[in-house]
Short mmCIF file of C-alpha atoms and ligand atoms in Angstrom, two decimals:
data_model
loop_
_atom_site.label_atom_id
_atom_site.label_comp_id
_atom_site.label_asym_id
_atom_site.label_seq_id
_atom_site.Cartn_x
_atom_site.Cartn_y
_atom_site.Cartn_z
CA UNK A 1 111.90 -22.72 -156.85
CA UNK A 2 112.36 -20.04 -159.52
CA UNK A 3 115.13 -17.48 -159.19
CA UNK A 4 115.62 -13.92 -160.46
CA UNK A 5 118.94 -12.15 -160.91
CA UNK A 6 119.64 -8.71 -159.47
CA UNK A 7 121.60 -6.05 -161.36
CA UNK A 8 124.76 -6.94 -159.39
CA UNK A 9 124.53 -10.63 -160.36
CA UNK A 10 123.13 -11.86 -157.01
CA UNK A 11 120.46 -14.56 -157.42
CA UNK A 12 117.26 -14.16 -155.44
CA UNK A 13 114.43 -16.68 -154.95
CA UNK A 14 111.33 -15.55 -156.84
CA UNK A 15 109.22 -16.42 -153.79
CA UNK A 16 109.99 -15.86 -150.12
CA UNK A 17 108.34 -15.80 -146.71
CA UNK A 18 106.97 -12.57 -145.20
CA UNK A 19 106.97 -11.89 -141.46
CA UNK A 20 105.08 -8.60 -141.07
CA UNK A 21 102.79 -8.66 -138.00
CA UNK A 22 104.26 -12.02 -137.00
CA UNK A 23 104.67 -11.80 -133.22
CA UNK A 24 108.28 -12.50 -132.12
CA UNK A 25 107.04 -15.36 -129.90
CA UNK A 26 105.98 -17.40 -132.94
CA UNK A 27 108.41 -16.11 -135.57
CA UNK A 28 111.32 -18.52 -135.04
CA UNK A 29 109.01 -21.53 -135.17
CA UNK A 30 107.21 -20.33 -138.31
CA UNK A 31 110.37 -19.32 -140.17
CA UNK A 32 112.00 -22.63 -139.23
CA UNK A 33 108.94 -24.45 -140.57
CA UNK A 34 109.07 -22.43 -143.80
CA UNK A 35 112.79 -23.12 -144.35
CA UNK A 36 112.23 -26.79 -143.62
CA UNK A 37 109.51 -26.88 -146.29
CA UNK A 38 111.84 -25.30 -148.87
CA UNK A 39 111.53 -21.50 -148.57
CA UNK A 40 114.93 -19.94 -149.13
CA UNK A 41 114.10 -16.24 -148.75
CA UNK A 42 112.81 -14.54 -145.60
CA UNK A 43 111.64 -10.93 -145.30
CA UNK A 44 111.87 -9.06 -141.99
CA UNK A 45 112.34 -5.43 -140.96
CA UNK A 46 113.69 -3.39 -138.09
CA UNK A 47 110.20 -2.27 -137.19
CA UNK A 48 108.70 -5.80 -137.20
CA UNK A 49 110.57 -6.47 -133.97
CA UNK A 50 111.41 -10.01 -135.07
CA UNK A 51 114.85 -9.79 -136.71
CA UNK A 52 116.37 -11.74 -133.80
CA UNK A 53 113.88 -14.60 -134.21
CA UNK A 54 114.32 -14.67 -138.00
CA UNK A 55 118.11 -14.82 -137.50
CA UNK A 56 117.74 -17.61 -134.92
CA UNK A 57 115.65 -19.68 -137.35
CA UNK A 58 118.17 -19.08 -140.16
CA UNK A 59 121.14 -19.98 -137.97
CA UNK A 60 119.40 -23.06 -136.56
CA UNK A 61 118.03 -24.30 -139.89
CA UNK A 62 120.87 -26.60 -140.91
CA UNK A 63 120.65 -25.03 -144.40
CA UNK A 64 123.86 -23.45 -145.66
CA UNK A 65 123.81 -19.69 -145.15
CA UNK A 66 124.81 -19.30 -148.82
CA UNK A 67 121.53 -20.89 -149.86
CA UNK A 68 119.34 -18.51 -147.85
CA UNK A 69 118.36 -14.96 -148.76
CA UNK A 70 117.54 -12.75 -145.77
CA UNK A 71 116.05 -9.29 -146.26
CA UNK A 72 115.66 -6.56 -143.66
CA UNK A 73 114.55 -2.95 -143.85
CA UNK A 74 115.78 0.23 -142.21
CA UNK A 75 113.50 2.41 -140.14
CA UNK A 76 115.96 5.29 -139.71
CA UNK A 77 116.62 8.49 -141.61
CA UNK A 78 120.08 9.84 -142.34
CA UNK A 79 123.58 8.49 -142.81
CA UNK A 80 124.89 7.94 -139.28
CA UNK A 81 121.77 6.55 -137.63
CA UNK A 82 121.19 4.20 -140.56
CA UNK A 83 124.77 2.88 -140.42
CA UNK A 84 124.31 2.25 -136.70
CA UNK A 85 120.92 0.64 -137.34
CA UNK A 86 122.37 -1.82 -139.86
CA UNK A 87 125.00 -2.93 -137.34
CA UNK A 88 122.32 -3.28 -134.65
CA UNK A 89 120.17 -5.40 -136.97
CA UNK A 90 123.13 -7.69 -137.76
CA UNK A 91 123.90 -8.02 -134.05
CA UNK A 92 120.28 -8.68 -133.21
CA UNK A 93 119.86 -11.31 -135.95
CA UNK A 94 123.30 -12.78 -135.17
CA UNK A 95 124.15 -12.70 -138.86
CA UNK A 96 127.39 -11.66 -140.58
CA UNK A 97 125.48 -10.09 -143.46
CA UNK A 98 122.01 -9.50 -144.87
CA UNK A 99 121.38 -10.53 -148.45
CA UNK A 100 119.28 -7.43 -148.95
CA UNK A 101 118.63 -4.27 -146.93
CA UNK A 102 116.09 -1.76 -148.23
CA UNK A 103 114.90 1.65 -147.06
CA UNK A 104 111.47 0.74 -145.68
CA UNK A 105 109.66 3.97 -146.57
CA UNK A 106 110.91 7.24 -148.07
CA UNK A 107 112.59 9.32 -145.33
CA UNK A 108 113.34 12.99 -144.91
CA UNK A 109 116.93 12.26 -145.94
CA UNK A 110 116.80 9.56 -148.60
CA UNK A 111 120.23 10.32 -149.97
CA UNK A 112 121.96 10.13 -146.55
CA UNK A 113 120.03 6.97 -145.68
CA UNK A 114 120.95 5.38 -148.99
CA UNK A 115 124.61 6.41 -148.60
CA UNK A 116 124.70 4.31 -145.41
CA UNK A 117 123.36 1.33 -147.34
CA UNK A 118 125.97 1.84 -150.04
CA UNK A 119 128.73 1.96 -147.46
CA UNK A 120 127.51 -1.20 -145.69
CA UNK A 121 127.23 -2.88 -149.11
CA UNK A 122 130.79 -1.93 -149.99
CA UNK A 123 131.93 -3.23 -146.58
CA UNK A 124 130.34 -6.64 -147.31
CA UNK A 125 127.62 -6.34 -144.66
CA UNK A 126 124.89 -6.38 -147.33
CA UNK A 127 124.90 -8.42 -150.56
CA UNK A 128 122.30 -6.18 -152.18
CA UNK A 129 120.58 -2.88 -151.41
CA UNK A 130 117.43 -1.15 -152.49
CA UNK A 131 114.28 0.65 -151.48
CA UNK A 132 110.65 0.08 -150.63
CA UNK A 133 107.59 2.24 -151.25
CA UNK A 134 109.61 4.56 -153.51
CA UNK A 135 107.82 5.95 -156.56
CA UNK A 136 109.63 6.46 -159.86
CA UNK A 137 110.73 10.05 -159.20
CA UNK A 138 112.21 9.09 -155.82
CA UNK A 139 113.99 6.09 -157.36
CA UNK A 140 115.27 8.28 -160.20
CA UNK A 141 116.69 10.83 -157.74
CA UNK A 142 118.60 8.04 -156.00
CA UNK A 143 119.87 6.61 -159.29
CA UNK A 144 121.11 10.06 -160.33
CA UNK A 145 123.33 10.32 -157.26
CA UNK A 146 124.05 6.72 -156.39
CA UNK A 147 127.42 5.03 -156.52
CA UNK A 148 125.61 1.69 -156.26
CA UNK A 149 122.38 1.42 -158.22
CA UNK A 150 119.43 0.12 -156.16
CA UNK A 151 118.69 -3.51 -156.96
CA UNK A 152 115.09 -3.82 -155.74
CA UNK A 153 112.01 -1.69 -155.09
CA UNK A 154 109.50 -3.48 -152.83
CA UNK A 155 106.05 -1.97 -153.37
CA UNK A 156 102.47 -2.97 -152.70
CA UNK A 157 101.45 -5.13 -155.66
CA UNK A 158 98.67 -7.64 -156.23
CA UNK A 159 96.29 -8.45 -159.05
CA UNK A 160 94.07 -5.44 -158.24
CA UNK A 161 97.11 -3.13 -158.17
CA UNK A 162 99.59 -4.49 -160.67
CA UNK A 163 101.73 -1.34 -160.67
CA UNK A 164 102.15 -1.43 -164.46
CA UNK A 165 103.80 2.00 -164.73
CA UNK A 166 106.25 1.25 -161.92
CA UNK A 167 106.91 -2.22 -163.32
CA UNK A 168 107.90 -0.74 -166.68
CA UNK A 169 110.06 1.94 -165.05
CA UNK A 170 111.83 -0.60 -162.81
CA UNK A 171 112.40 -3.01 -165.72
CA UNK A 172 113.85 -0.22 -167.84
CA UNK A 173 116.27 0.55 -165.02
CA UNK A 174 117.13 -3.08 -164.32
CA UNK A 175 115.70 -2.89 -160.79
CA UNK A 176 113.71 -5.90 -159.60
CA UNK A 177 110.04 -5.29 -158.78
CA UNK A 178 109.18 -6.99 -155.48
CA UNK A 179 105.59 -7.22 -154.27
CA UNK A 180 104.48 -6.73 -150.70
CA UNK A 181 101.01 -7.93 -149.73
CA UNK A 182 100.73 -10.15 -152.85
CA UNK A 183 97.58 -11.71 -151.32
CA UNK A 184 96.08 -8.41 -150.23
CA UNK A 185 97.17 -8.91 -146.62
CA UNK A 186 93.99 -10.89 -145.91
CA UNK A 187 92.08 -7.58 -146.10
CA UNK A 188 91.23 -7.58 -149.81
CA UNK A 189 88.53 -9.63 -151.61
CA UNK A 190 91.17 -10.77 -154.11
CA UNK A 191 91.27 -14.38 -152.88
CA UNK A 192 87.61 -14.84 -153.80
CA UNK A 193 87.79 -13.12 -157.19
CA UNK A 194 85.57 -15.21 -159.54
CA UNK A 195 87.91 -14.99 -162.56
CA UNK A 196 90.76 -16.34 -160.47
CA UNK A 197 88.58 -19.07 -158.96
CA UNK A 198 87.85 -20.34 -162.49
CA UNK A 199 91.55 -20.52 -163.35
CA UNK A 200 92.35 -22.13 -159.98
CA UNK A 201 89.78 -24.86 -160.62
CA UNK A 202 91.40 -25.73 -163.95
CA UNK A 203 94.80 -26.31 -162.32
CA UNK A 204 93.39 -27.69 -159.05
CA UNK A 205 95.20 -24.93 -157.23
CA UNK A 206 94.01 -22.34 -154.73
CA UNK A 207 93.38 -18.72 -155.72
CA UNK A 208 96.42 -17.74 -153.63
CA UNK A 209 98.58 -20.08 -155.70
CA UNK A 210 97.26 -18.67 -158.99
CA UNK A 211 97.98 -15.12 -157.81
CA UNK A 212 101.53 -15.98 -156.71
CA UNK A 213 102.12 -17.76 -160.02
CA UNK A 214 100.75 -14.81 -161.96
CA UNK A 215 103.04 -12.35 -160.19
CA UNK A 216 106.16 -14.50 -160.50
CA UNK A 217 105.39 -15.10 -164.19
CA UNK A 218 105.41 -11.28 -164.56
CA UNK A 219 108.96 -11.28 -163.13
CA UNK A 220 107.76 -9.91 -159.78
CA UNK A 221 109.29 -11.28 -156.60
CA UNK A 222 106.70 -12.25 -153.95
CA UNK A 223 106.91 -12.77 -150.17
CA UNK A 224 103.52 -14.07 -148.97
CA UNK A 225 103.11 -14.32 -145.21
CA UNK A 226 101.19 -16.97 -143.31
CA UNK A 227 101.11 -18.59 -139.90
CA UNK A 228 98.78 -21.36 -141.11
CA UNK A 229 100.81 -24.53 -141.89
CA UNK A 230 98.53 -25.46 -144.80
CA UNK A 231 98.91 -22.01 -146.38
CA UNK A 232 102.68 -21.91 -145.76
CA UNK A 233 103.08 -25.17 -147.71
CA UNK A 234 100.54 -24.21 -150.38
CA UNK A 235 102.14 -20.82 -151.13
CA UNK A 236 105.46 -22.46 -151.96
CA UNK A 237 103.91 -24.94 -154.34
CA UNK A 238 103.41 -22.66 -157.34
CA UNK A 239 106.16 -23.61 -159.78
CA UNK A 240 104.63 -26.82 -161.16
CA UNK A 241 102.15 -25.08 -163.47
CA UNK A 242 102.25 -22.20 -165.93
CA UNK A 243 99.45 -19.80 -166.80
CA UNK A 244 98.67 -19.46 -170.50
CA UNK A 245 98.80 -16.11 -172.31
CA UNK A 246 94.99 -15.98 -172.29
CA UNK A 247 94.91 -16.57 -168.52
CA UNK A 248 97.58 -13.93 -167.98
CA UNK A 249 95.43 -11.49 -170.00
CA UNK A 250 92.35 -12.31 -167.92
CA UNK A 251 94.24 -11.59 -164.70
CA UNK A 252 95.88 -8.47 -166.18
CA UNK A 253 92.39 -7.13 -166.91
CA UNK A 254 91.58 -7.25 -163.16
CA UNK A 255 93.97 -4.38 -162.48
CA UNK A 256 92.18 -1.44 -160.83
CA UNK A 257 95.22 0.83 -160.59
CA UNK A 258 94.90 1.20 -156.83
CA UNK A 259 95.03 -0.96 -153.73
CA UNK A 260 92.28 -3.52 -153.18
CA UNK A 261 92.81 -2.92 -149.46
CA UNK A 262 90.93 -0.12 -147.79
CA UNK A 263 93.89 1.08 -145.73
CA UNK A 264 93.03 2.92 -142.53
CA UNK A 265 95.83 5.45 -143.07
CA UNK A 266 97.74 6.88 -145.99
CA UNK A 267 99.67 3.59 -146.20
CA UNK A 268 99.77 2.25 -149.72
CA UNK A 269 98.37 5.43 -151.19
CA UNK A 270 101.67 6.67 -152.61
CA UNK A 271 101.27 8.05 -156.14
CA UNK A 272 103.43 5.86 -158.32
N1 NAP B 1 107.76 -2.89 -147.46
C1 NAP B 1 106.60 -2.69 -146.85
O1 NAP B 1 106.19 -1.56 -146.56
C2 NAP B 1 105.76 -3.87 -146.51
C3 NAP B 1 104.43 -3.69 -146.13
C4 NAP B 1 103.65 -4.83 -145.83
C5 NAP B 1 104.22 -6.08 -145.95
N2 NAP B 1 105.55 -6.24 -146.30
C6 NAP B 1 106.17 -7.59 -146.43
O2 NAP B 1 105.41 -8.36 -147.35
C7 NAP B 1 104.98 -9.56 -146.72
C8 NAP B 1 103.65 -10.03 -147.29
O3 NAP B 1 102.67 -9.06 -147.08
P1 NAP B 1 101.56 -9.16 -145.94
O4 NAP B 1 102.00 -10.06 -144.88
O5 NAP B 1 101.23 -7.78 -145.57
O6 NAP B 1 100.29 -9.73 -146.69
P2 NAP B 1 100.00 -11.02 -147.62
O7 NAP B 1 101.17 -11.94 -147.65
O8 NAP B 1 99.46 -10.49 -148.88
O9 NAP B 1 98.79 -11.67 -146.85
C9 NAP B 1 98.90 -12.29 -145.62
C10 NAP B 1 97.50 -12.74 -145.23
O10 NAP B 1 97.04 -13.68 -146.18
C11 NAP B 1 96.64 -14.89 -145.53
N3 NAP B 1 97.10 -15.99 -146.37
C12 NAP B 1 98.38 -16.34 -146.66
N4 NAP B 1 98.41 -17.40 -147.48
C13 NAP B 1 97.12 -17.74 -147.72
C14 NAP B 1 96.51 -18.75 -148.49
N5 NAP B 1 97.24 -19.62 -149.19
N6 NAP B 1 95.16 -18.80 -148.52
C15 NAP B 1 94.41 -17.92 -147.82
N7 NAP B 1 94.93 -16.93 -147.07
C16 NAP B 1 96.28 -16.84 -147.02
C17 NAP B 1 97.35 -14.89 -144.19
O11 NAP B 1 96.58 -15.54 -143.22
P3 NAP B 1 97.02 -16.96 -142.58
O12 NAP B 1 98.16 -16.65 -141.65
O13 NAP B 1 95.81 -17.43 -141.91
O14 NAP B 1 97.45 -17.85 -143.72
C18 NAP B 1 97.45 -13.40 -143.88
O15 NAP B 1 96.25 -12.95 -143.28
C19 NAP B 1 104.91 -9.15 -145.25
O16 NAP B 1 104.78 -10.24 -144.38
C20 NAP B 1 106.19 -8.37 -145.11
O17 NAP B 1 107.29 -9.25 -145.00
C21 NAP B 1 106.31 -5.14 -146.59
#
């Protein structure tokens, strides 16, 4: 497993396990399976409705809590409701702390919402804080006022939407770029992209593995989600090969500057 370091010194696994749209009834079993296979980072959210099951899998895993990295996301706006929401999430997951809590989407009161994260961070309830789906101007506004600089921005990123401008901005500000939907959420043609198939054949890997390797080699944290045992194991097995500069350039040239997913709503259409 590769690791990245956040701007507060906390180490974070380069690859974790996503749980969006994972029904609560099967979440504990799948997260337990993932941890057993070697995943050390799990991504949930208040609005996934499965924080309790993620927490149960973490607490029942037999792996030291110090070795696991659990992320959740707020779905509230404003200082007081967000503070309350963080405590409710901790209670629900039966955890003493989250390793990372991020604002899920920009809210009407980003500064109040972020202030609650800062306070929970300073109280030791969160080991790191950050945002998700924030463009550079929204991140900059937070940085300008923040007591605690955000450590991560989790944004839609895959090989068709590499987020080059945001990546540069986040790097310059020492904020880790985390990808959601690294495999196009199963809705994008990215897994059957011919250029990636050719590279996958060379390494005897799947296209999903090449994509996850590409993103982590770009210093982007990934959290692929799967409920298929073969895919869960496969997605973790991406650190035993390294793409060459030429292969990185081939994949970089696939960037289209927008999502490869035809979202039904405005989701993912934020101007970065
Ligand atoms: N911050 C946000 O707003 C936001 C938004 C969306 C997602 N997220 C987070 O990011 C995580 C990942 O994103 P995502 O779940 O939307 O999409 P994703 O991980 O890009 O894709 C998941 C889909 O890919 C398939 N898949 C996974 N591994 C595969 C493999 N090796 N080969 C072929 N197909 C494979 C899965 O199907 P199978 O189950 O059949 O393998 C599933 O349909 C989420 O689970 C969530 O934790 C955050």
